[in-house]
Short mmCIF file of C-alpha atoms and ligand atoms in Angstrom, two decimals:
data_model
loop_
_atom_site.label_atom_id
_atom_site.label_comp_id
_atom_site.label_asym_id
_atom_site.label_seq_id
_atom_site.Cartn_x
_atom_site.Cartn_y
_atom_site.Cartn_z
CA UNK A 240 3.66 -29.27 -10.71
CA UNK A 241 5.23 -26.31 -12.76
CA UNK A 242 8.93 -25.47 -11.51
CA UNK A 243 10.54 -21.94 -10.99
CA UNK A 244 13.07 -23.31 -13.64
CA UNK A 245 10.68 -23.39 -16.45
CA UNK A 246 9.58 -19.23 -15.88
CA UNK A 247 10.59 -17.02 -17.92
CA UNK A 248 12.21 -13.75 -16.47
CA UNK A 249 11.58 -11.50 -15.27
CA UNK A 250 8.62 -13.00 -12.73
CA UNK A 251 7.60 -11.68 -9.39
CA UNK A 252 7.44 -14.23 -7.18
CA UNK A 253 5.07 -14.79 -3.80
CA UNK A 254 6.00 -17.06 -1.23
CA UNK A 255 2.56 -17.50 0.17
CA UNK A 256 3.72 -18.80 3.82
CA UNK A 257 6.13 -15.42 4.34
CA UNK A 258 3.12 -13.44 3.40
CA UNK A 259 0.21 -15.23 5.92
CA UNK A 260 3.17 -14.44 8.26
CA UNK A 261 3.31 -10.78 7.67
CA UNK A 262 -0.64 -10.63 7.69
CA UNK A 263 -0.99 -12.50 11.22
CA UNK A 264 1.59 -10.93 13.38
CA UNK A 265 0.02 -7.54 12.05
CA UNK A 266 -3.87 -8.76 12.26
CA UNK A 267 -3.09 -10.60 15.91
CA UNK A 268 -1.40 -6.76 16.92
CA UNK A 269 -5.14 -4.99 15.87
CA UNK A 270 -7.07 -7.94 17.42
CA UNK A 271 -5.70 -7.43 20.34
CA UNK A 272 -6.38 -3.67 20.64
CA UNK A 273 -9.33 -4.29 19.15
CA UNK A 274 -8.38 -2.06 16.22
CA UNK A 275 -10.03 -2.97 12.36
CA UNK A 276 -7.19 -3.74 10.05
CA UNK A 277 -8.55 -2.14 6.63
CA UNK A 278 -5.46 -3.28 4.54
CA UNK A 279 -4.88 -0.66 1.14
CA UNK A 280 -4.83 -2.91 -1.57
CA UNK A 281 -2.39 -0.61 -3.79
CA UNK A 282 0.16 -2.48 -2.90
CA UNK A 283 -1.17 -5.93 -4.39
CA UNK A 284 -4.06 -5.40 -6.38
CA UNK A 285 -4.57 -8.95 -6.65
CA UNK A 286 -7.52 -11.08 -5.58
CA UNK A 287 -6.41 -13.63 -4.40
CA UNK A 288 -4.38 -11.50 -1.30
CA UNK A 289 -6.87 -10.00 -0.70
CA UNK A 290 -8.74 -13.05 0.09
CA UNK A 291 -6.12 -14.24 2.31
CA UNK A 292 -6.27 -11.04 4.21
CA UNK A 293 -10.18 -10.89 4.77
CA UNK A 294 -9.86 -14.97 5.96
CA UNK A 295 -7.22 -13.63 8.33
CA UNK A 296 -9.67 -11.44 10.06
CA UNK A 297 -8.90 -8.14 7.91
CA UNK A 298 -12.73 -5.94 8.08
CA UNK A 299 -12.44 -4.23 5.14
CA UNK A 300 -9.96 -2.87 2.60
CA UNK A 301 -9.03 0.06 1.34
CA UNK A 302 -8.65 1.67 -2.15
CA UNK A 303 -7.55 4.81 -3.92
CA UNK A 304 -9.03 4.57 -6.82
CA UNK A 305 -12.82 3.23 -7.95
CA UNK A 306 -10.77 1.24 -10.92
CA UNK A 307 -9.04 -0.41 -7.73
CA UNK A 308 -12.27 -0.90 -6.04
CA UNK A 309 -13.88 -2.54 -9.22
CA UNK A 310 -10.80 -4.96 -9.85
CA UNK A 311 -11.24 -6.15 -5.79
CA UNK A 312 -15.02 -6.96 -5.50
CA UNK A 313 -14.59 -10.93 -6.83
CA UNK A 314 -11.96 -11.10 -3.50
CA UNK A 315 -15.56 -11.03 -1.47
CA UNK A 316 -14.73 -7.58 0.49
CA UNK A 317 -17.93 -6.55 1.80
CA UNK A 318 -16.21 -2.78 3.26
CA UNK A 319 -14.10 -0.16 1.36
CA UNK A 320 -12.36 2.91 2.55
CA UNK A 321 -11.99 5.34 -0.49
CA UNK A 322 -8.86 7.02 0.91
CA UNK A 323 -8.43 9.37 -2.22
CA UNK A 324 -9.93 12.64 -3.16
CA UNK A 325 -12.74 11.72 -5.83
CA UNK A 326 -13.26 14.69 -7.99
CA UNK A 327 -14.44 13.35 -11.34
CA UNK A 328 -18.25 13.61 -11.84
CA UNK A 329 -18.14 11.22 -14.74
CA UNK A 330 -17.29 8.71 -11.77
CA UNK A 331 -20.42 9.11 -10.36
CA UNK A 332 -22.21 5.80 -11.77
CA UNK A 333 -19.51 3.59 -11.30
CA UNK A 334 -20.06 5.18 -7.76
CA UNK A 335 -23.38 4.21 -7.07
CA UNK A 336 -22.87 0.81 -8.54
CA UNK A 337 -19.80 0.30 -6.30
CA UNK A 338 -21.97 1.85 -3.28
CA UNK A 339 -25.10 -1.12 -3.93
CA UNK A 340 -22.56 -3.90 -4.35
CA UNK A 341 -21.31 -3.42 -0.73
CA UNK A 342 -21.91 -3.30 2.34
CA UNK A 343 -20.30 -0.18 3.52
CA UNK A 344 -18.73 2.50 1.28
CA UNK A 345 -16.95 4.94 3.18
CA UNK A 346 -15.39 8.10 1.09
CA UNK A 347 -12.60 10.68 1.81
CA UNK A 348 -13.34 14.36 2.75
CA UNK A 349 -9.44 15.97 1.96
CA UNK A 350 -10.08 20.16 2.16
CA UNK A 351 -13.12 22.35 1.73
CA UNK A 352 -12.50 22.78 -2.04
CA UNK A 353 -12.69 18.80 -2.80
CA UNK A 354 -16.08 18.82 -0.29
CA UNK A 355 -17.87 21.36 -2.85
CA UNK A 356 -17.01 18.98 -5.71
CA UNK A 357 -18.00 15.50 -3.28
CA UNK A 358 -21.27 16.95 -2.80
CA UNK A 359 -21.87 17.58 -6.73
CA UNK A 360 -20.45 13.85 -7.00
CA UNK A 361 -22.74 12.03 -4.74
CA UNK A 362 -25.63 14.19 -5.62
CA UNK A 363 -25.42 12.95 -9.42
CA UNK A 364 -24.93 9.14 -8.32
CA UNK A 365 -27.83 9.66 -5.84
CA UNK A 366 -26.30 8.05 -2.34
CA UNK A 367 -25.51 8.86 0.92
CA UNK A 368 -22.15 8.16 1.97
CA UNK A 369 -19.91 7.81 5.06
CA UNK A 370 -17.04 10.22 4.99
CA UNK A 371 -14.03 10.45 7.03
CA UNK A 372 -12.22 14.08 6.95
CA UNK A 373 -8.41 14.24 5.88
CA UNK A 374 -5.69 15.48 8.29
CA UNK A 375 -2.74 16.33 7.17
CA UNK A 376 -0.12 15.46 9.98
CA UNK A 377 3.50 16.52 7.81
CA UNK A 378 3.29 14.37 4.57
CA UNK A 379 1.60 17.47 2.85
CA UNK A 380 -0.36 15.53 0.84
CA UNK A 381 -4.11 16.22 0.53
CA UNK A 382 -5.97 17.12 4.33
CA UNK A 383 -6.62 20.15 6.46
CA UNK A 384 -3.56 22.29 7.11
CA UNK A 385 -5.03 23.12 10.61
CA UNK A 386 -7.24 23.25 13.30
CA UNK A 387 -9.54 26.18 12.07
CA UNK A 388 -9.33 24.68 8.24
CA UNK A 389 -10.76 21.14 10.29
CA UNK A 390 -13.70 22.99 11.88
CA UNK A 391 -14.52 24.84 8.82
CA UNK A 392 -14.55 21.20 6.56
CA UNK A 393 -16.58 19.29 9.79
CA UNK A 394 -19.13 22.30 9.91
CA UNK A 395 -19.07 21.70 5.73
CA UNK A 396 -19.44 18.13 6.49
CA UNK A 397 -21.98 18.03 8.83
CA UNK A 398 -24.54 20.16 7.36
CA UNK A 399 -24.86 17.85 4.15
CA UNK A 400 -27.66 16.01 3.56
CA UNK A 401 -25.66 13.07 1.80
CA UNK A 402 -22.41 13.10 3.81
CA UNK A 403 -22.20 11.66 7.56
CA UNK A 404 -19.05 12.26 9.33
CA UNK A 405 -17.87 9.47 10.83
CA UNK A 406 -14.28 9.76 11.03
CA UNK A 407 -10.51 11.46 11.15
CA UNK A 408 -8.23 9.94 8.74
CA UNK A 409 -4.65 10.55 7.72
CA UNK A 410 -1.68 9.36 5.93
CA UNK A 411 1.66 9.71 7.60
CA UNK A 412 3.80 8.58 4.62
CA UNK A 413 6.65 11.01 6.16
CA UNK A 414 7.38 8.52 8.54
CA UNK A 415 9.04 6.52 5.40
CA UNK A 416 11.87 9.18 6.32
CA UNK A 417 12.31 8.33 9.86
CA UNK A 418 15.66 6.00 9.68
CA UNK A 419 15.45 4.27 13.26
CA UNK A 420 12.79 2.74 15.04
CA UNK A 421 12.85 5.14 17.90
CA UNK A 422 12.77 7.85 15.46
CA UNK A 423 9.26 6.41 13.63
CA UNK A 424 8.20 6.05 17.77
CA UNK A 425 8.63 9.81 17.64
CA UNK A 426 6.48 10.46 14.22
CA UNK A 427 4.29 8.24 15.50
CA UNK A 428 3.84 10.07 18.73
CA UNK A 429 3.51 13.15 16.90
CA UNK A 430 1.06 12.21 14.42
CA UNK A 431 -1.05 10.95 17.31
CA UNK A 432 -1.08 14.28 19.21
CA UNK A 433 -1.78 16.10 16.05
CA UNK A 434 -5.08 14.20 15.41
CA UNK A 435 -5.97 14.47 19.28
CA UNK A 436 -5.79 18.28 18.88
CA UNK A 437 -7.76 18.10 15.36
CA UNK A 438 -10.36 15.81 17.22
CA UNK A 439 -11.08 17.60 20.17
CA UNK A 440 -11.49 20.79 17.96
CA UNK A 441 -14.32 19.08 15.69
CA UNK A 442 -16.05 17.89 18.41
CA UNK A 443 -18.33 14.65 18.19
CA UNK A 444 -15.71 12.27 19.53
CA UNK A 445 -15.06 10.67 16.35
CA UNK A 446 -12.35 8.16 15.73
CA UNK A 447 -8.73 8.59 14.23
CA UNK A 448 -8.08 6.08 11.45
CA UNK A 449 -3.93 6.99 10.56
CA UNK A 450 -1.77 3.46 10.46
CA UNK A 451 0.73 3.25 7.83
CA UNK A 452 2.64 0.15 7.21
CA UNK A 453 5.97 2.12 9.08
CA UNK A 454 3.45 2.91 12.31
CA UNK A 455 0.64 0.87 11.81
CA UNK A 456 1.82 -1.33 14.88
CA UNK A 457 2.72 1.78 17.12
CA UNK A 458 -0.64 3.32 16.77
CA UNK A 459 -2.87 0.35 17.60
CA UNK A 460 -3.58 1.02 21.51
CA UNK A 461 -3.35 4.92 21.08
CA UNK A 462 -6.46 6.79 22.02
CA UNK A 463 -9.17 7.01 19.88
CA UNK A 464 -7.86 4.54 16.83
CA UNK A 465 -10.02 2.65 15.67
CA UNK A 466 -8.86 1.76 12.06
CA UNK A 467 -5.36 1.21 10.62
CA UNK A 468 -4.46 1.17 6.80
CA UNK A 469 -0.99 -0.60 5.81
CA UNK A 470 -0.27 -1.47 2.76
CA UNK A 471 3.21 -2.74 2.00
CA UNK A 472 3.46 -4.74 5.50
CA UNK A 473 2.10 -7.79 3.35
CA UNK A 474 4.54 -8.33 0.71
CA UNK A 475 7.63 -6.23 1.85
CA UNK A 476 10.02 -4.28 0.48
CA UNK A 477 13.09 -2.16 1.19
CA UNK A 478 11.70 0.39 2.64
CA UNK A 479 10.83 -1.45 5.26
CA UNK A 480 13.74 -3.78 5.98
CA UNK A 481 16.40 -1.23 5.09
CA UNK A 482 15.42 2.92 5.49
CA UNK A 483 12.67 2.11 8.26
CA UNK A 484 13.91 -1.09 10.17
CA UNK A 485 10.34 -1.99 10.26
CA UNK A 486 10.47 -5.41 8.99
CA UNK A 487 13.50 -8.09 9.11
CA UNK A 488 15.08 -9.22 5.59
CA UNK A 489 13.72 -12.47 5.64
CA UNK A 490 10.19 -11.25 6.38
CA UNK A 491 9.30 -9.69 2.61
CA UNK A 492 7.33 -12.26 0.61
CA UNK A 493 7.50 -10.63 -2.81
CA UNK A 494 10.69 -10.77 -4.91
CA UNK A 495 11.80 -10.19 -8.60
CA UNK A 496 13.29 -13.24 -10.44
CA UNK A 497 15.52 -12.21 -13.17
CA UNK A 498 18.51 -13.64 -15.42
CA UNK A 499 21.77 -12.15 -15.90
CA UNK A 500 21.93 -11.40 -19.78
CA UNK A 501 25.51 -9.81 -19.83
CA UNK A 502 28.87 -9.00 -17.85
CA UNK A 503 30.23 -6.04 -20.18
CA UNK A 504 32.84 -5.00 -17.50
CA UNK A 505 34.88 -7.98 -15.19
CA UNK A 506 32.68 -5.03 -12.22
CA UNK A 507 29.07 -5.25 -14.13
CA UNK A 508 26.19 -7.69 -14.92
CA UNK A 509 23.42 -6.79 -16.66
CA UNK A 510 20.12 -8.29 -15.34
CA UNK A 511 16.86 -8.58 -17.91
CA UNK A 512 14.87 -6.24 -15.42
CA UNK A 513 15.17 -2.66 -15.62
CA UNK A 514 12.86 0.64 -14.40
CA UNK A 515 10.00 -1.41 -16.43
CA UNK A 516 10.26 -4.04 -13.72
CA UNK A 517 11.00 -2.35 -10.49
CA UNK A 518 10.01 0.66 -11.05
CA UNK A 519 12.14 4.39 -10.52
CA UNK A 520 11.26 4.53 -6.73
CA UNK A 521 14.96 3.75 -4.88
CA UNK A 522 15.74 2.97 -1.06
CA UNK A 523 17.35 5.89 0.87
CA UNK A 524 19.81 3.63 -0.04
CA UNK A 525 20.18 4.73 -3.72
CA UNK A 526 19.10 1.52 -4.33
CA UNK A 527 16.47 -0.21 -6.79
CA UNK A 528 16.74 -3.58 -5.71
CA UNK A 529 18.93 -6.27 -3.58
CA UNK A 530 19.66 -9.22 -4.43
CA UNK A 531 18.37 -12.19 -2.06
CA UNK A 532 20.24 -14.89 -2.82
CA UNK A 533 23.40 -12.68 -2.57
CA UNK A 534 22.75 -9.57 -0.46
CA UNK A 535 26.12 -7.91 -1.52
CA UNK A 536 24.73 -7.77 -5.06
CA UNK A 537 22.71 -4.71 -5.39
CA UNK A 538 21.21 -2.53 -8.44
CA UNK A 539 21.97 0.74 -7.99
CA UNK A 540 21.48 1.75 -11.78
CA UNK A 541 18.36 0.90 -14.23
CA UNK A 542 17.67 1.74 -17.60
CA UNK A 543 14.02 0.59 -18.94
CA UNK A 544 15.10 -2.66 -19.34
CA UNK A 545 18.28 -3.61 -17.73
CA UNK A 546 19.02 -3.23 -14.35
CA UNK A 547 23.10 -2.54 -13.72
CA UNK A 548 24.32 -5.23 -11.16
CA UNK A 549 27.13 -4.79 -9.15
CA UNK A 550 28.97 -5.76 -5.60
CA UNK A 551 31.67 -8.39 -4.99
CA UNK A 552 32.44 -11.56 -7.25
CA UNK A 553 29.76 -9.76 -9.95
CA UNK A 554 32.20 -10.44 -12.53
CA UNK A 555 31.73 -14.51 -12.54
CA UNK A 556 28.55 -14.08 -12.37
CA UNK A 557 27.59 -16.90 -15.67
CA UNK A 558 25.11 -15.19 -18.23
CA UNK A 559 21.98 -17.03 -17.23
CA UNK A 560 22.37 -17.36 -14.10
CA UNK A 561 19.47 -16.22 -12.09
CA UNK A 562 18.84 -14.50 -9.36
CA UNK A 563 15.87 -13.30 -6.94
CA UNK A 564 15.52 -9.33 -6.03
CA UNK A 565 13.85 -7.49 -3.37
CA UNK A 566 12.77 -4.62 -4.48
CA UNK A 567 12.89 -0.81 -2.92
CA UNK A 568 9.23 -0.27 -3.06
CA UNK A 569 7.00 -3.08 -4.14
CA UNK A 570 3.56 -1.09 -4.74
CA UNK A 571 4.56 -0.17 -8.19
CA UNK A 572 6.38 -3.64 -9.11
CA UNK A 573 3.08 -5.08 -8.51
CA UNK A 574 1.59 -2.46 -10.76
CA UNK A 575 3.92 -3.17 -13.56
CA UNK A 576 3.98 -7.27 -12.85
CA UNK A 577 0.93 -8.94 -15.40
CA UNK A 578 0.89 -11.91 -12.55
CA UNK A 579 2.14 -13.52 -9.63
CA UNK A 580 3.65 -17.01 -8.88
CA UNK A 581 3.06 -18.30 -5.84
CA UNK A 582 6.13 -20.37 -4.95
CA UNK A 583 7.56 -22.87 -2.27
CA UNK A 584 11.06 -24.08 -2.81
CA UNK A 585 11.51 -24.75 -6.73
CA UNK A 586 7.67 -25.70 -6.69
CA UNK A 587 4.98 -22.75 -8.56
CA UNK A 588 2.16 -23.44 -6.26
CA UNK A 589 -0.09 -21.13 -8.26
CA UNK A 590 -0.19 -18.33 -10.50
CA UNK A 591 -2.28 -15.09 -9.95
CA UNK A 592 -3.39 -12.49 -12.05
CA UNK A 593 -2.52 -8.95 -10.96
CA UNK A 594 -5.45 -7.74 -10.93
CA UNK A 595 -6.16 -3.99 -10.88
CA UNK A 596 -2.61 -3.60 -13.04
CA UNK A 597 -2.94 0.12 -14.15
CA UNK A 598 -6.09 0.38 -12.79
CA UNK A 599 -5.28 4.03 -11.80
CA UNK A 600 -8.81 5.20 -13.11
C1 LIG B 133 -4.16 7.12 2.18
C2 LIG B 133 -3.21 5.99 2.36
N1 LIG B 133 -3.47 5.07 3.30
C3 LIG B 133 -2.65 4.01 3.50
C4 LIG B 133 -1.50 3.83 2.74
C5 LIG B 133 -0.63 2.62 3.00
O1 LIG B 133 0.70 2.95 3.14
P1 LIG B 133 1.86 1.85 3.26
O2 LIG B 133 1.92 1.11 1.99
O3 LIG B 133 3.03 2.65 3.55
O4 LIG B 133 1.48 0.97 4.39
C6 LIG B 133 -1.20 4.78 1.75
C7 LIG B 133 0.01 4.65 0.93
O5 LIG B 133 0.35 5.46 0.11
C8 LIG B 133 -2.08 5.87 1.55
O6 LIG B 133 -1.83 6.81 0.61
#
């Protein structure tokens, strides 16, 4: 069997029994409210965990993107939620052939404008789709503003021919800014009222689908959720250990191996991964990355390809030596990683490609 040894750096690194971890105690939470866990696969974009979360009882996954989509059908997902406002017309024939290779292809709805364009969309690739409608609840991303804009887009909705309403959706990324538990409780709380309010004013009973990987677990048991979305809760990252407190430090399953290539100052190593490796997302924190062998070394500095490290006894630190990071936000280190080791101990277990890398299309 390969060892971690022989890898070159930098090399993300899975450890596969961490991440089944983080999978169950979050599928087991939705099984018991009898909730559908429909995972977002941005964070990964790899097969093969995608796999592991459908054999853990995951219904479905969802996607931004129809490049995303594409990359996922060998995992055997039968059920994708197209949580993104699809707007390009030359889409529409990788849109019906995504819509006959499944067994349910649900699309987003996210303000009366996008609708117009939806309908052209769907008309051209000749289908008729499940929609759910997009609230905004305080990320200001895409959804309705309001309660009259919501009426306006169900009334839209409803009198398509193609499009069935079937659902309230939202993304309550905000909560990423909450920095205590009881303070996400509140979001959470919020978010929950605001869809009640948006659902009682469309009429039709239909269910709320918000569940982020920050209140995922706090909306499961709310009424009228049905469907929860995280992403991140798989693999881990700062956000969630550190700014959120939603996850312990041992629980992330992802981390960064890299080698220290110099010590120009007796209070700096240089490590061989820079913003090319973790990305420029940072923890509330300041920071890019933490070291997990040594949690007092952190990078708070990154050029494209060095990452500045820094924190007590840095400067003995022999060139070479190296080290494994957890990053600040893993969705786009996965995006920039070509593959994945799975590891246990010194042992590579397997490697995995990445595989809708850059598939932003
Ligand atoms: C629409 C939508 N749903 C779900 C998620 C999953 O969020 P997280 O990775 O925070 O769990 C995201 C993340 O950006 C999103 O945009």
């Amino acid at each position: 069997m390969k060892s971690v040894d022989s890898l070159a750096t930098p090399a993300a690194l899975l450890q596969p029994e961490k991440m089944t971890e983080n999978c169950r105690r979050m599928q087991d939470i939705c099984r018991k409210a009898g909730v559908g866990l429909w995972p977002h696969i941005k964070t990964h974009k790899t097969v093969a965990i995608l796999k592991a979360q459908l054999a853990l009882g995951a219904e479905g996954a969802t996607c931004a993107k129809l490049g995303e989509a594409e990359a996922m059908t060998p995992s055997g997902v039968r059920r994708i939620f197209m949580a993104h406002s699809l707007s390009d017309l030359r889409h529409a024939p990788r849109l019906r052939q995504l819509h006959s290779q499944l067994d349910e292809l649900i699309l987003a709805v996210t303000s009366s404008a996008h609708w117009e364009v939806l309908e052209k969309i769907v008309a051209a690739a000749d289908i008729q789709v499940p929609v759910a409608l997009a609230v905004d609840t305080g990320l200001s991303r895409e959804g309705v503003r309001n309660v009259a804009e919501a009426r306006t887009l169900a009334q839209q909705i409803r009198g398509s021919r193609r499009l069935q309403l079937v659902a309230l959706y939202t993304h309550e990324g905000h909560a990423y800014g909450a920095t205590s538990p009881e303070e996400v409780d509140q979001v959470a709380a919020r978010v929950h009222a605001h869809l009640i309010d948006v659902r009682e004013a469309v009429g039709g009973n239909l269910p709320l689908w918000p569940g982020c990987s920050v209140t995922a677990t706090r909306m499961v048991g709310r009424e009228a959720v049905t469907r929860v979305r995280p992403g991140s809760y798989v693999l881990g990252d700062l956000s969630l250990t550190e700014s959120t407190q939603t996850m312990d430090t041992q629980q992330p399953a992802l981390s960064i191996l890299a080698t220290v290539v110099d010590r120009p100052t007796p209070e700096l190593a240089l490590i061989d991964a820079g913003s090319k490796v973790f990305s420029s997302d940072r923890s509330r924190a300041g920071l890019y990355a933490r070291c997990v062998d040594r949690p007092e070394l952190v990078i708070q500095k990154v050029s494209e390809e060095h990452g500045y490290l820094t924190g007590p006894g840095v400067g003995t630190l022999p060139i070479g030596t190296r080290l494994r990071f957890c990053p600040a936000h893993v969705c786009p280190v996965m995006n920039l990683a070509r593959e994945v080791h799975w590891v246990r101990g010194s042992d590579v277990l397997e490697t995995h490609p990445v595989d809708a890398r850059g598939r932003s299309d």
